[in-house]
Coordinates of C-alpha atoms in Angstrom, one line a residue:
M5 CA 100.2 107.7 109.1
R6 CA 101.0 104.8 111.4
P7 CA 104.1 105.9 113.4
S8 CA 106.0 102.9 114.7
T9 CA 108.0 102.8 117.9
E10 CA 111.2 102.9 116.0
A11 CA 110.2 106.1 114.4
Q12 CA 109.7 107.8 117.7
K13 CA 113.5 107.0 118.7
S14 CA 116.3 109.3 118.5
F15 CA 118.5 106.7 116.8
V16 CA 118.0 104.3 113.8
Q17 CA 119.5 100.9 113.7
T18 CA 120.8 99.1 110.7
P19 CA 122.6 95.9 109.6
L20 CA 124.1 98.1 106.7
K21 CA 127.7 99.1 106.7
G22 CA 130.0 101.0 104.6
R23 CA 129.2 101.8 101.0
N24 CA 125.8 100.2 101.5
I25 CA 124.8 102.8 103.9
L26 CA 125.8 105.7 101.4
L27 CA 123.7 104.2 98.7
S28 CA 120.4 104.0 101.0
P29 CA 118.8 107.7 100.6
Y30 CA 116.9 107.0 103.8
L31 CA 120.1 106.6 105.9
N32 CA 122.8 108.4 104.0
K33 CA 124.0 111.6 105.6
G34 CA 127.1 112.1 103.3
S35 CA 129.4 114.7 105.2
A36 CA 127.1 114.9 108.2
F37 CA 128.1 111.3 109.6
T38 CA 129.7 112.0 113.0
K39 CA 133.1 110.5 113.9
R40 CA 131.5 107.8 116.0
E41 CA 129.1 106.8 113.2
R42 CA 131.9 106.6 110.6
E43 CA 133.9 104.5 112.9
E44 CA 130.9 102.2 114.1
L45 CA 129.5 102.0 110.4
D46 CA 132.6 101.1 108.6
L47 CA 132.7 104.7 106.8
D48 CA 136.3 105.7 107.7
G49 CA 138.1 106.7 104.5
L50 CA 134.9 106.8 102.5
L51 CA 134.0 110.5 103.4
P52 CA 136.1 113.7 103.3
P53 CA 137.3 114.0 107.0
T54 CA 135.2 117.3 107.9
V55 CA 131.8 116.7 109.5
L56 CA 129.2 119.4 108.5
T57 CA 126.0 120.0 110.1
L58 CA 122.7 119.5 108.4
E59 CA 122.3 123.5 108.0
E60 CA 125.8 123.6 106.4
Q61 CA 124.7 121.1 103.9
V62 CA 121.6 122.8 103.1
Q63 CA 123.6 126.0 102.7
R64 CA 125.9 124.2 100.0
A65 CA 122.8 122.5 98.3
Y66 CA 121.1 125.7 97.9
Q67 CA 124.2 127.3 96.2
Q68 CA 124.3 124.3 93.8
F69 CA 120.5 124.9 93.0
K70 CA 121.2 128.5 92.3
N71 CA 124.1 127.8 90.1
A72 CA 122.0 125.4 87.8
S73 CA 121.5 127.1 84.3
N74 CA 117.8 126.3 83.8
D75 CA 114.6 125.0 85.7
L76 CA 115.3 121.6 84.1
Q77 CA 118.6 121.2 85.3
K78 CA 117.5 122.4 88.7
N79 CA 114.8 119.8 88.7
N80 CA 117.4 117.1 87.8
L81 CA 119.9 118.3 90.7
L82 CA 117.0 118.0 93.1
N83 CA 116.0 114.6 92.0
D84 CA 119.6 113.4 92.2
L85 CA 119.7 114.8 95.8
H86 CA 116.3 113.0 96.6
N87 CA 117.7 109.7 95.5
R88 CA 121.1 110.3 97.3
N89 CA 120.1 112.0 100.7
M90 CA 116.2 112.2 101.7
V91 CA 116.7 114.2 104.7
L92 CA 118.9 116.9 103.1
F93 CA 116.5 117.0 100.1
Y94 CA 113.5 117.7 102.3
R95 CA 115.2 119.9 104.7
L96 CA 116.3 122.1 101.5
L97 CA 112.7 122.0 100.2
K98 CA 111.3 123.1 103.5
D99 CA 113.8 125.9 103.8
H100 CA 113.0 127.2 100.1
L101 CA 109.6 125.8 99.5
S102 CA 108.0 128.8 97.5
E103 CA 111.1 128.9 95.2
M104 CA 111.5 125.2 94.8
L105 CA 107.8 124.0 94.5
P106 CA 107.5 125.1 90.9
I107 CA 110.7 123.1 90.0
I108 CA 109.8 119.8 91.6
Y109 CA 105.9 120.2 90.7
T110 CA 104.3 122.2 88.2
P111 CA 105.4 123.5 85.7
T112 CA 108.9 122.2 85.7
V113 CA 107.9 118.6 86.2
G114 CA 106.0 118.7 82.9
E115 CA 109.4 119.3 81.3
S116 CA 111.1 116.6 83.0
I117 CA 108.3 114.1 82.0
Q118 CA 109.0 115.1 78.2
E119 CA 112.6 114.6 78.5
Y120 CA 112.5 111.5 80.8
S121 CA 113.8 109.1 78.4
H122 CA 116.5 111.4 77.3
Q123 CA 117.6 112.5 80.8
Y124 CA 117.2 109.2 82.6
H125 CA 119.1 109.1 85.8
R126 CA 117.8 106.0 87.8
P127 CA 114.7 104.3 88.2
D128 CA 112.4 105.6 91.0
G129 CA 109.1 103.6 91.9
L130 CA 107.2 100.7 90.4
Y131 CA 106.8 100.4 86.5
L132 CA 104.1 98.0 85.8
S133 CA 103.5 97.0 81.9
I134 CA 100.4 95.9 80.6
D135 CA 102.4 93.6 78.4
E136 CA 103.5 91.6 81.5
A137 CA 100.2 91.7 83.5
D138 CA 101.0 88.4 84.7
K139 CA 104.0 89.5 86.5
I140 CA 102.3 92.2 88.7
D141 CA 102.6 90.1 91.8
K142 CA 106.4 89.6 91.4
A143 CA 107.0 93.3 90.5
I144 CA 105.2 94.4 93.6
E145 CA 107.2 91.9 95.6
N146 CA 110.4 93.2 94.2
V147 CA 109.7 96.5 95.9
E148 CA 110.7 94.6 99.0
V149 CA 108.6 96.4 101.6
S150 CA 106.1 94.8 104.0
S151 CA 102.2 95.2 103.9
E152 CA 102.6 97.6 106.7
D153 CA 105.5 99.6 105.4
V154 CA 103.4 101.8 102.7
D155 CA 100.8 104.6 103.7
L156 CA 100.6 106.3 100.2
I157 CA 100.6 105.2 96.7
V158 CA 100.5 107.7 93.7
V159 CA 99.5 106.1 90.5
T160 CA 99.3 107.5 86.9
D161 CA 98.7 105.8 83.5
S162 CA 100.1 109.2 81.9
E163 CA 97.5 109.6 79.3
S164 CA 96.6 113.4 80.4
I165 CA 99.7 114.7 82.0
L166 CA 99.1 118.4 83.0
G167 CA 98.5 120.4 80.0
I168 CA 101.1 118.3 77.9
G169 CA 98.9 115.2 77.2
D170 CA 100.1 111.7 77.0
W171 CA 103.7 110.9 77.8
G172 CA 103.9 107.1 78.6
V173 CA 106.2 105.9 80.9
G174 CA 107.7 109.3 81.6
G175 CA 104.7 110.0 83.8
I176 CA 106.4 108.4 86.6
N177 CA 107.9 111.8 87.2
I178 CA 104.4 113.2 88.1
A179 CA 103.9 110.4 90.8
V180 CA 107.6 111.2 92.1
G181 CA 106.8 115.0 92.0
K182 CA 103.5 114.6 93.7
L183 CA 104.9 112.4 96.5
A184 CA 107.5 115.1 97.2
V185 CA 104.8 117.7 97.6
Y186 CA 103.0 115.4 100.2
T187 CA 106.3 115.3 102.2
A188 CA 107.2 118.7 101.9
A189 CA 103.8 120.2 102.7
A190 CA 102.3 117.7 105.0
G191 CA 105.2 115.5 106.4
I192 CA 104.2 112.2 104.8
D193 CA 107.0 109.9 105.7
P194 CA 109.0 109.5 102.4
S195 CA 110.2 105.9 103.4
R196 CA 106.4 104.9 103.5
V197 CA 105.3 106.0 99.9
L198 CA 105.1 104.4 96.4
P199 CA 105.2 106.1 92.9
V200 CA 103.7 103.9 90.2
V201 CA 103.2 104.2 86.6
L202 CA 100.9 101.8 84.6
D203 CA 102.5 101.6 81.1
V204 CA 99.6 100.7 78.8
G205 CA 101.4 102.2 75.8
T206 CA 101.2 105.7 74.3
N207 CA 99.4 107.5 71.4
N208 CA 102.2 109.8 71.4
K209 CA 103.8 109.5 68.0
E210 CA 106.9 111.4 68.8
L211 CA 107.5 109.0 71.6
L212 CA 106.8 106.0 69.6
K213 CA 109.3 106.6 66.8
D214 CA 112.0 107.9 69.4
P215 CA 114.8 105.0 69.5
L216 CA 115.5 106.1 73.2
Y217 CA 111.9 106.0 74.6
L218 CA 112.0 103.7 77.5
G219 CA 108.4 102.6 77.5
N220 CA 106.0 100.1 75.6
R221 CA 106.3 100.8 71.9
H222 CA 102.7 100.4 70.8
E223 CA 99.5 102.6 70.8
R224 CA 97.5 102.8 74.1
V225 CA 95.5 99.9 75.1
K226 CA 91.9 100.8 75.6
G227 CA 88.6 99.3 76.4
E228 CA 87.8 96.0 78.1
A229 CA 91.7 95.0 78.2
Y230 CA 92.6 98.3 79.9
N231 CA 89.8 98.0 82.5
Q232 CA 90.9 94.4 83.3
F233 CA 94.6 95.6 83.8
I234 CA 93.3 98.5 86.2
D235 CA 91.2 96.1 88.1
Q236 CA 93.9 93.5 88.3
F237 CA 96.3 96.1 89.6
I238 CA 94.0 97.5 92.1
N239 CA 93.1 94.1 93.5
K240 CA 96.9 93.1 93.6
I241 CA 98.0 96.4 95.3
R242 CA 95.3 96.5 97.8
N243 CA 96.0 92.8 98.8
K244 CA 99.7 93.8 99.3
F245 CA 99.1 97.1 101.0
P246 CA 95.6 97.0 102.4
K247 CA 95.8 100.2 104.4
A248 CA 97.5 102.6 101.9
L249 CA 95.9 105.6 100.2
L250 CA 95.5 105.2 96.5
H251 CA 95.9 108.5 94.5
W252 CA 95.2 108.6 90.9
E253 CA 96.9 111.3 88.8
D254 CA 96.6 112.4 85.2
L255 CA 94.4 109.6 83.8
G256 CA 92.0 110.2 80.8
N257 CA 88.8 111.7 81.5
R258 CA 86.6 108.5 81.1
N259 CA 89.2 106.2 82.8
A260 CA 89.5 108.4 85.6
R261 CA 85.6 108.7 86.2
R262 CA 85.1 104.9 85.7
I263 CA 87.7 104.2 88.5
I264 CA 86.6 106.7 91.0
E265 CA 83.0 105.8 90.6
E266 CA 83.6 102.0 90.9
Y267 CA 85.9 102.1 93.7
G268 CA 85.6 105.4 95.5
N269 CA 82.9 103.9 98.1
H270 CA 84.9 100.7 98.7
L271 CA 88.5 101.8 99.6
L272 CA 90.7 104.9 100.5
T273 CA 91.1 106.4 97.1
F274 CA 90.9 109.7 95.3
N275 CA 91.6 111.3 92.0
D276 CA 93.4 114.6 92.4
D277 CA 92.4 116.0 88.9
I278 CA 88.7 115.6 89.9
Q279 CA 88.3 115.7 93.5
G280 CA 91.4 117.7 94.5
T281 CA 90.9 120.3 91.6
G282 CA 87.5 120.7 92.8
V283 CA 88.2 121.1 96.4
I284 CA 90.8 123.9 95.7
T285 CA 88.3 125.6 93.3
L286 CA 85.7 125.4 95.9
G287 CA 87.8 126.9 98.5
A288 CA 88.6 129.9 96.3
I289 CA 84.8 130.2 95.9
L290 CA 84.1 130.0 99.7
T291 CA 86.8 132.9 100.2
A292 CA 84.8 134.9 97.5
L293 CA 81.6 134.4 99.4
K294 CA 83.1 135.7 102.6
I295 CA 84.2 138.7 100.6
T296 CA 80.8 139.4 98.8
K297 CA 78.8 138.1 101.9
T298 CA 76.6 135.9 99.6
S299 CA 75.4 132.3 99.7
L300 CA 76.7 129.6 97.5
K301 CA 73.1 128.6 96.5
D302 CA 72.4 132.0 95.0
H303 CA 75.3 131.8 92.5
R304 CA 75.1 130.9 88.8
I305 CA 78.0 129.1 87.5
V306 CA 79.5 128.8 83.8
I307 CA 81.9 125.8 83.4
F308 CA 84.1 126.4 80.3
G309 CA 85.7 123.0 79.7
P310 CA 83.7 120.4 81.2
G311 CA 86.1 117.7 80.9
S312 CA 87.4 115.5 84.2
A313 CA 88.8 118.9 85.9
G314 CA 85.8 121.0 85.0
I315 CA 83.1 118.6 86.0
G316 CA 85.2 117.8 89.0
N317 CA 85.1 121.6 90.0
A318 CA 81.2 121.4 89.2
D319 CA 80.4 118.2 91.3
R320 CA 82.4 119.6 94.3
I321 CA 80.3 122.9 94.1
H322 CA 77.3 121.0 93.5
S323 CA 77.9 118.8 96.6
A324 CA 78.4 122.1 98.7
M325 CA 75.2 123.5 97.4
V326 CA 73.4 120.2 98.5
L327 CA 75.0 120.4 102.0
E328 CA 73.8 124.0 102.1
G329 CA 70.3 123.0 101.6
L330 CA 69.4 122.8 97.8
S331 CA 68.2 119.4 96.6
K332 CA 70.4 117.8 93.7
E333 CA 68.1 119.0 91.0
E334 CA 68.1 122.7 92.3
A335 CA 71.8 122.5 92.6
Y336 CA 72.2 121.2 89.0
D337 CA 70.2 124.3 87.6
R338 CA 72.8 126.6 88.7
F339 CA 75.4 125.3 86.2
W340 CA 75.9 125.9 82.6
A341 CA 78.5 123.7 80.9
Y342 CA 80.3 124.8 77.5
D343 CA 82.8 123.3 75.4
Y344 CA 83.7 122.9 71.7
R345 CA 80.4 121.7 71.0
G346 CA 78.9 124.8 72.5
L347 CA 76.4 124.8 75.5
L348 CA 75.9 121.3 76.8
T349 CA 72.3 120.4 76.1
E350 CA 70.3 117.3 76.4
E351 CA 70.0 116.4 72.7
L352 CA 73.8 115.8 72.2
N353 CA 74.5 112.1 71.7
D354 CA 78.2 112.2 72.7
L355 CA 77.9 113.4 76.3
A356 CA 79.8 111.4 78.7
S357 CA 78.0 110.0 81.7
F358 CA 79.6 112.6 84.0
Q359 CA 78.6 115.3 81.8
Q360 CA 74.9 114.5 81.4
P361 CA 73.6 115.7 84.9
Y362 CA 74.9 119.4 83.8
A363 CA 73.3 119.3 80.2
R364 CA 70.5 121.9 79.8
K365 CA 67.1 121.4 78.3
V366 CA 67.2 122.5 74.5
E367 CA 63.9 124.5 75.0
E368 CA 65.9 126.9 77.3
I369 CA 68.1 128.3 74.3
E370 CA 65.6 128.1 71.4
S371 CA 65.5 131.9 71.3
W372 CA 69.1 132.4 72.0
E373 CA 71.5 133.7 69.3
K374 CA 73.3 131.0 67.4
D375 CA 76.4 131.1 64.9
K376 CA 76.8 129.8 61.8
E377 CA 77.1 126.4 63.0
N378 CA 74.0 126.5 65.0
K379 CA 76.0 126.7 68.2
V380 CA 75.5 129.3 71.1
P381 CA 78.4 131.6 71.4
L382 CA 80.0 131.8 74.8
L383 CA 79.2 135.6 74.9
E384 CA 75.6 134.7 74.3
V385 CA 75.6 132.4 77.2
I386 CA 77.3 135.2 79.4
K387 CA 74.4 137.5 78.2
Q388 CA 71.5 135.2 78.9
V389 CA 72.7 133.5 82.2
K390 CA 74.4 136.5 83.7
P391 CA 76.7 134.2 85.6
T392 CA 78.3 135.3 89.0
I393 CA 80.9 132.7 88.6
L394 CA 83.1 131.8 85.4
I395 CA 85.5 128.9 85.5
G396 CA 87.9 128.0 82.7
T397 CA 89.4 124.4 82.4
S398 CA 89.5 124.4 78.8
G399 CA 93.3 124.9 77.8
V400 CA 92.0 127.4 75.1
T401 CA 94.4 130.2 75.4
G402 CA 92.5 133.6 75.7
A403 CA 89.0 132.3 75.6
F404 CA 87.9 134.8 78.1
K405 CA 88.1 137.6 75.7
E406 CA 87.4 141.5 76.6
E407 CA 83.7 141.4 75.4
I408 CA 83.0 138.3 77.6
I409 CA 84.5 139.6 80.7
K410 CA 82.9 143.2 80.3
E411 CA 79.5 141.7 79.8
M412 CA 79.8 139.4 82.8
A413 CA 80.8 142.6 84.9
R414 CA 78.0 144.4 83.6
H415 CA 75.5 142.4 85.5
V416 CA 77.5 141.4 88.5
E417 CA 79.2 143.7 91.1
R418 CA 82.0 141.4 92.1
P419 CA 82.3 138.6 89.4
V420 CA 84.5 135.6 90.3
I421 CA 86.6 134.7 87.2
M422 CA 88.8 131.6 87.4
P423 CA 91.0 130.9 84.4
L424 CA 92.4 127.7 85.7
S425 CA 94.0 126.1 82.8
N426 CA 97.8 125.6 82.9
P427 CA 100.6 126.1 82.2
T428 CA 100.4 129.7 82.0
K429 CA 100.4 129.8 78.1
L430 CA 97.0 128.0 78.2
A431 CA 95.3 130.4 80.5
E432 CA 91.7 131.5 79.4
A433 CA 92.8 135.1 80.3
I434 CA 95.5 136.9 82.3
P435 CA 94.7 138.7 85.5
K436 CA 96.0 141.9 84.4
D437 CA 93.5 141.9 81.6
I438 CA 90.6 140.9 83.9
I439 CA 91.3 143.8 86.3
N440 CA 91.4 146.3 83.7
W441 CA 88.2 145.1 82.0
T442 CA 86.3 145.0 85.0
N443 CA 87.8 148.2 86.7
G444 CA 89.2 146.2 89.4
K445 CA 85.9 144.6 90.6
A446 CA 86.8 140.9 89.6
L447 CA 87.7 138.2 92.2
I448 CA 90.5 136.1 90.4
A449 CA 91.9 132.7 90.9
T450 CA 94.3 131.2 88.2
G451 CA 95.8 127.7 87.7
S452 CA 99.3 129.0 87.0
P453 CA 101.1 131.4 89.1
F454 CA 100.8 135.1 88.2
D455 CA 102.6 138.2 89.6
P456 CA 100.5 140.8 91.5
V457 CA 98.8 143.4 89.4
E458 CA 99.0 147.2 90.0
Y459 CA 95.8 149.0 88.9
R460 CA 94.8 152.5 90.2
G461 CA 97.1 152.6 93.0
K462 CA 96.1 149.1 94.5
T463 CA 97.9 145.9 94.6
Y464 CA 95.9 142.9 93.6
D465 CA 97.7 139.4 94.8
I466 CA 96.6 136.7 92.5
G467 CA 95.7 133.4 94.4
Q468 CA 96.9 130.4 92.5
A469 CA 94.3 127.4 92.6
N470 CA 97.2 125.1 93.3
N471 CA 96.1 121.4 94.2
A472 CA 99.2 121.5 96.5
F473 CA 97.0 123.4 99.0
V474 CA 94.6 120.4 99.0
F475 CA 96.0 116.9 98.3
P476 CA 98.8 116.9 101.1
G477 CA 96.4 117.7 103.9
L478 CA 93.7 115.4 102.3
G479 CA 96.1 112.4 102.4
L480 CA 97.8 113.2 105.9
G481 CA 94.2 113.7 107.4
A482 CA 92.8 110.4 106.1
I483 CA 96.2 108.5 106.8
A484 CA 96.3 109.7 110.3
V485 CA 93.0 108.3 111.3
E486 CA 93.1 105.4 109.0
A487 CA 90.1 106.4 107.1
E488 CA 88.3 103.6 105.2
K489 CA 87.3 106.0 102.3
F490 CA 86.7 109.8 101.5
T491 CA 83.2 111.2 102.1
E492 CA 81.8 114.4 100.8
T493 CA 81.9 115.9 104.3
M494 CA 85.7 115.4 104.1
F495 CA 86.2 117.0 101.0
A496 CA 83.9 119.9 101.9
E497 CA 85.7 120.4 105.2
A498 CA 88.9 120.5 103.3
A499 CA 87.7 123.3 101.0
N500 CA 86.4 125.1 104.3
A501 CA 90.1 124.9 105.6
V502 CA 91.6 126.4 102.7
A503 CA 89.2 129.2 102.5
H504 CA 89.8 129.8 106.2
M505 CA 93.6 130.2 105.6
A506 CA 93.1 132.8 102.8
D507 CA 93.9 136.3 104.0
T508 CA 91.3 138.6 102.7
Q509 CA 92.4 141.3 104.8
T510 CA 95.5 142.0 102.7
R511 CA 95.9 143.0 99.1
G512 CA 93.6 142.9 96.4
D513 CA 90.9 140.3 98.2
T514 CA 93.0 137.2 97.1
L515 CA 90.9 134.0 97.1
L516 CA 93.7 131.6 98.3
P517 CA 96.6 131.3 100.8
H518 CA 100.0 132.1 99.8
I519 CA 102.5 129.3 98.8
K520 CA 104.8 130.3 101.7
D521 CA 102.0 129.2 104.2
L522 CA 101.7 125.8 102.5
Q523 CA 102.8 123.8 105.4
E524 CA 100.5 125.4 107.7
V525 CA 97.5 125.2 105.4
S526 CA 98.3 121.3 104.7
K527 CA 98.2 121.0 108.6
T528 CA 94.9 122.9 108.7
V529 CA 93.3 120.8 106.1
A530 CA 94.5 117.6 107.7
I531 CA 92.9 118.4 110.9
A532 CA 89.7 119.3 109.3
V533 CA 89.7 115.9 107.2
A534 CA 90.6 113.8 110.1
K535 CA 87.8 115.4 112.2
A536 CA 85.3 115.0 109.3
A537 CA 86.2 111.3 109.0
T538 CA 85.8 110.6 112.5
K539 CA 82.3 112.4 112.5
D540 CA 81.4 110.3 109.4
G541 CA 82.3 107.2 111.2
V542 CA 84.7 106.1 108.5
S543 CA 88.0 106.3 110.8
K544 CA 89.4 103.4 112.4
V545 CA 91.4 105.3 114.8
Q546 CA 89.4 107.3 117.4
E547 CA 91.4 110.2 118.8
Q548 CA 89.9 113.1 120.7
D549 CA 92.9 115.4 120.3
V550 CA 93.3 115.3 116.4
E551 CA 95.6 118.3 116.5
K552 CA 98.3 116.1 118.5
L553 CA 97.4 113.1 116.4
I554 CA 98.4 114.9 113.3
D555 CA 101.7 116.5 114.8
K556 CA 102.7 113.0 115.7
A557 CA 102.1 111.6 112.2
M558 CA 104.1 114.3 110.6
W559 CA 107.8 113.4 109.5
K560 CA 110.5 115.9 109.9
P561 CA 113.5 116.2 107.9
E562 CA 116.0 115.9 110.7
Y563 CA 119.0 113.5 110.9
K564 CA 118.8 110.7 113.6
T565 CA 121.7 109.0 115.3
I566 CA 122.6 105.9 113.1
R567 CA 123.8 102.7 115.0
P568 CA 124.8 99.3 113.8
M569 CA 122.7 96.5 115.1
S570 CA 125.2 95.3 117.5
K571 CA 125.8 98.9 118.9
V572 CA 122.2 99.5 119.8
G573 CA 122.0 100.0 123.6
V574 CA 125.8 100.3 124.1
N575 CA 126.9 103.7 125.5

C-alpha cells in the first residue's frame, strides 16, 4: 500500500476535539487516552478517570466477547467495536485470530447477512442502488476521501452469498467481513479501504415481503440494464480511485465471469470466488504433489459442481499445467466436469461459455453405463476415468458416497479428495468417513473447518481450503508494488507460497497451513505476488528488497499519540 509520511510518524495530528474524536473509529482510544491527550483534545470529563493500556483494553474486550451468548451476538459485538475503536478491534482480532476468524468471516458472517435488516446497527460502506444510478458520482463523493486515500475496494451484488444465496443489501456485511480479514491477516490499512454493495434488487421472496428489509423492493435487475450499471460503477469508481484494487465477491456465476473477462486485463481486479478459490485449491494440490512425489500434468481431475468456484478451480489448475509444459488442449483433456446434467459433454446446449472448454466429446461416453434419464452416474465416471483428484463445489450434501470414494481409492494409492462446499452442512462428504473408506490413504482438504480425525492410532489434521490464506496476501502484494493487473504467474506463485507454508511433516499429511499461521502465510504470499508482478513487468514500484517493502506496507494495530493541530511540534 502507499504509506505516507504521516503514517510513519509516532503521532497523529487532528483538527477534531471532544466528542468528535470519540466518534472517529480511527482516532478513538476510549479509556486509553493519556492525561495529556485528554487535556489537549478537550476530553476531560468525557471519559472515566482511569487510563488503561491497549493490553488491558484487549483483556476486557475479550471477556465481553466470551460472555456473548451465541456467535451472532459475538459478531455484533465485534462489529460494534470495529465501528468504535479500530485499533482495539484489530489488536483483539490479532491476539485471538483462530477463535474469531469464524465469527467475523465464514460461517457466522452468513448469519449476520441474513439478519442484516433486523440487526441493523449503523451503515458501514457505500450503498449504490441501480434505481438511483444517476447519483453514483454524488454517492462516491459523499464518502469524503480523496483519490489517493483508498487502496482496496471490496464490492458485491449479493446474488450468491456463501452457501445461502441472494440476500440483497445485507451483502454489505460480506464486504465488511472480507476487509476485516485483509487487515487482520495482511495488515491492509483499515482507514484506506471501502466496502461496497451494489443493490440491483433481490429474488429472495422472503426479503421482498419483509416490512423491515432495507434494500430495493423489486426483483433482481438482469441483462443489459445490469451490465450498464456495472460498467457505470466501474468507470466512476476507477475515475475516483485509479490506483485501488477492486475485489469482487459473491456475484452470480455468469456476471462474475463476464466482469473478470472484460476488465481483468485492463485494471487491478480479481474475483475471489473464481480466482481466490482456484489459488487455494491449487495450493492444496501442490502440497499433495509434494507428498505423493508426482507431477501435476500426470493427474486426472473430476470437478463435481462446475459453477463459478468449480471452474475457477479448474482454470487455475489448468493454467498451472500449462506453465508446467502442457499445451492448453492437453491440459483441458485432464478434466471431467459433472453437475445436475451429468457429465458435461459438447452436445449440451445450455453450457455457459466458461464451462465449454471442459466439455468432453460425446463419443467418449457412448459405451459408458447410463441411468434411466440417459445420464452417466458419478460412480460410472469414477470407474471409467479413475481420477486421482476429486473436487466438490456442488453444495450437494453427501454426494461423495461410500461406493464412490472406495471406487476411487481402488485405483489410486493416495487419492486427493476435496469436499469444498460450505457451510459444513453442504459438504459432499465428511473427513472421518473419507479416511475410514480409504483406510487412511486419502489426502483431504475441505471448505469448512473440521476437527482432527483419529484413525488406527494416527491423527489426521484436516486442512481447510479457506480463501483467507490467499486473498489478503494477493491484495497486499499487488498494492505494495502498485501492480497494474493480476497475471497468471502472480496467481501461480501465490499457490506455491501457500503450499510452501503447509507443514507436511506433522500430523496426517495436511494439505494446507493452520489458521493460527494466517498472518505469516499472508506475508509469504504477498512477497511471492509482489516478486511475480515485478518479474512480469506489471508493477509500477521497482524494489529490490521486496520483504522490506511488504513490511513497510503493513499497518499495525498500535495506538499513536494524538495531538491537536496547534500542538504539533510543541514539546
